PDB file of C-alpha atoms in Angstrom:
ATOM      1  CA  MET A1412      33.637  22.287  29.202  1.00  0.00           C
ATOM      2  CA  LYS A1413      30.513  24.229  28.012  1.00  0.00           C
ATOM      3  CA  ASN A1414      30.475  22.488  24.630  1.00  0.00           C
ATOM      4  CA  ALA A1415      30.905  19.107  26.280  1.00  0.00           C
ATOM      5  CA  ARG A1416      27.911  19.826  28.518  1.00  0.00           C
ATOM      6  CA  LEU A1417      25.841  20.881  25.635  1.00  0.00           C
ATOM      7  CA  LEU A1418      26.701  17.846  23.606  1.00  0.00           C
ATOM      8  CA  ILE A1419      25.852  15.531  26.365  1.00  0.00           C
ATOM      9  CA  THR A1420      22.392  17.243  26.779  1.00  0.00           C
ATOM     10  CA  VAL A1421      21.812  16.887  22.962  1.00  0.00           C
ATOM     11  CA  VAL A1422      22.747  13.272  23.022  1.00  0.00           C
ATOM     12  CA  ALA A1423      20.529  12.491  26.049  1.00  0.00           C
ATOM     13  CA  PHE A1424      17.759  14.211  24.450  1.00  0.00           C
ATOM     14  CA  CYS A1425      18.085  12.134  21.261  1.00  0.00           C
ATOM     15  CA  PHE A1426      18.199   8.922  22.981  1.00  0.00           C
ATOM     16  CA  SER A1427      15.094   9.864  25.172  1.00  0.00           C
ATOM     17  CA  ALA A1428      13.153  11.071  22.004  1.00  0.00           C
ATOM     18  CA  PHE A1429      14.053   7.887  19.947  1.00  0.00           C
ATOM     19  CA  GLY A1430      13.283   5.680  22.823  1.00  0.00           C
ATOM     20  CA  VAL A1431       9.739   7.187  23.325  1.00  0.00           C
ATOM     21  CA  ARG A1432       9.109   6.993  19.528  1.00  0.00           C
ATOM     22  CA  ALA A1433      10.167   3.424  19.304  1.00  0.00           C
ATOM     23  CA  SER A1434       7.800   2.432  22.152  1.00  0.00           C
ATOM     24  CA  MET A1435       4.730   4.033  20.495  1.00  0.00           C
ATOM     25  CA  PRO A1436       2.487   1.658  18.370  1.00  0.00           C
ATOM     26  CA  VAL A1437       2.634   2.155  14.548  1.00  0.00           C
ATOM     27  CA  ASN A1438      -0.396   3.625  12.775  1.00  0.00           C
ATOM     28  CA  PRO A1439      -2.285   0.703  11.341  1.00  0.00           C
ATOM     29  CA  ASP A1440      -3.952   2.946   8.926  1.00  0.00           C
ATOM     30  CA  ARG A1441      -0.849   4.310   7.378  1.00  0.00           C
ATOM     31  CA  PRO A1442      -0.583   3.969   3.519  1.00  0.00           C
ATOM     32  CA  TYR A1443       1.124   1.152   1.911  1.00  0.00           C
ATOM     33  CA  SER A1444       4.482   2.635   0.951  1.00  0.00           C
ATOM     34  CA  ASP A1445       5.686  -0.456  -0.979  1.00  0.00           C
ATOM     35  CA  LEU A1446       3.697  -2.898  -2.859  1.00  0.00           C
ATOM     36  CA  THR A1447       5.874  -5.928  -2.718  1.00  0.00           C
ATOM     37  CA  CYS A1448       4.712  -9.219  -1.576  1.00  0.00           C
ATOM     38  CA  SER A1449       7.156  -9.423   1.477  1.00  0.00           C
ATOM     39  CA  TYR A1450       5.990  -5.873   2.644  1.00  0.00           C
ATOM     40  CA  ALA A1451       2.318  -6.804   2.249  1.00  0.00           C
ATOM     41  CA  ILE A1452       2.963  -9.913   4.422  1.00  0.00           C
ATOM     42  CA  GLU A1453       4.785  -8.040   7.039  1.00  0.00           C
ATOM     43  CA  ARG A1454       1.634  -5.517   7.085  1.00  0.00           C
ATOM     44  CA  LEU A1455      -0.713  -8.516   7.342  1.00  0.00           C
ATOM     45  CA  LYS A1456       1.254  -9.697  10.406  1.00  0.00           C
ATOM     46  CA  GLU A1457       0.920  -6.394  12.054  1.00  0.00           C
ATOM     47  CA  ALA A1458      -2.732  -6.278  11.381  1.00  0.00           C
ATOM     48  CA  VAL A1459      -3.292  -9.722  12.726  1.00  0.00           C
ATOM     49  CA  ALA A1460      -1.314  -8.767  15.857  1.00  0.00           C
ATOM     50  CA  GLY A1461      -3.688  -5.860  16.405  1.00  0.00           C
ATOM     51  CA  SER A1462      -3.177  -2.313  17.614  1.00  0.00           C
ATOM     52  CA  PRO A1463      -4.267  -0.514  20.754  1.00  0.00           C
ATOM     53  CA  LEU A1464      -5.169   2.286  18.317  1.00  0.00           C
ATOM     54  CA  GLN A1465      -8.173   0.338  16.847  1.00  0.00           C
ATOM     55  CA  SER A1466     -11.387  -1.257  17.955  1.00  0.00           C
ATOM     56  CA  SER A1467     -11.929  -4.879  17.243  1.00  0.00           C
ATOM     57  CA  LYS A1468     -14.240  -3.963  14.227  1.00  0.00           C
ATOM     58  CA  GLU A1469     -11.601  -1.571  12.813  1.00  0.00           C
ATOM     59  CA  GLN A1470      -8.887  -4.261  13.177  1.00  0.00           C
ATOM     60  CA  GLN A1471     -11.180  -6.639  11.283  1.00  0.00           C
ATOM     61  CA  ARG A1472     -11.342  -4.191   8.494  1.00  0.00           C
ATOM     62  CA  THR A1473      -7.691  -3.762   8.624  1.00  0.00           C
ATOM     63  CA  VAL A1474      -6.909  -7.378   8.485  1.00  0.00           C
ATOM     64  CA  GLN A1475      -9.314  -7.795   5.548  1.00  0.00           C
ATOM     65  CA  TYR A1476      -7.603  -4.885   3.748  1.00  0.00           C
ATOM     66  CA  ALA A1477      -4.174  -6.350   4.360  1.00  0.00           C
ATOM     67  CA  ILE A1478      -5.223  -9.722   2.974  1.00  0.00           C
ATOM     68  CA  GLU A1479      -6.411  -8.002  -0.160  1.00  0.00           C
ATOM     69  CA  GLN A1480      -3.018  -6.307  -0.502  1.00  0.00           C
ATOM     70  CA  VAL A1481      -1.193  -9.584   0.068  1.00  0.00           C
ATOM     71  CA  GLU A1482      -3.290 -11.209  -2.678  1.00  0.00           C
ATOM     72  CA  ARG A1483      -2.631  -8.259  -5.080  1.00  0.00           C
ATOM     73  CA  ALA A1484       1.044  -7.810  -4.321  1.00  0.00           C
ATOM     74  CA  CYS A1485       2.004 -11.518  -4.289  1.00  0.00           C
ATOM     75  CA  LEU A1486       0.036 -12.292  -7.483  1.00  0.00           C
ATOM     76  CA  GLU A1487       1.689  -9.326  -9.187  1.00  0.00           C
ATOM     77  CA  ASP A1488       5.183 -10.608  -7.978  1.00  0.00           C
ATOM     78  CA  ALA A1489       4.333 -14.017  -9.258  1.00  0.00           C
ATOM     79  CA  GLY A1490       3.746 -12.693 -12.771  1.00  0.00           C
ATOM     80  CA  ARG A1491       0.048 -12.563 -13.105  1.00  0.00           C
ATOM     81  CA  THR A1492      -0.862 -10.250 -15.842  1.00  0.00           C
ATOM     82  CA  ASP A1493      -4.765  -9.943 -15.879  1.00  0.00           C
ATOM     83  CA  ASP A1494      -6.147  -6.927 -14.320  1.00  0.00           C
ATOM     84  CA  LEU A1495      -6.574  -7.101 -10.631  1.00  0.00           C
ATOM     85  CA  PRO A1496      -9.449  -5.335  -9.054  1.00  0.00           C
ATOM     86  CA  LYS A1497      -8.567  -2.112  -7.234  1.00  0.00           C
ATOM     87  CA  PRO A1498      -8.606  -2.461  -3.393  1.00  0.00           C
ATOM     88  CA  GLN A1499     -11.337  -0.361  -1.818  1.00  0.00           C
ATOM     89  CA  ARG A1500     -11.127   0.769   1.725  1.00  0.00           C
ATOM     90  CA  LYS A1501     -14.542   1.170   3.418  1.00  0.00           C
TER      91      LYS A1501
END
């Protein structure tokens, strides 16, 4: 009985912790973990949607950086072999 009560408490805690985490906005300044074209496009969509964690000026910079990452990743996926400029975050 005591173990069952403990198990229920642990399960309830996990559900509440994951529920809170899922409702928090993602960090728009997190590093790009994958440099594929599809991942870069998803990050661009996130940047365009905006984040309550950023001002409008910061969002504009994030969108510009995301566009650069899409260009870079999608051109690499398409087989472009010339040297691409390194992205610079201001």
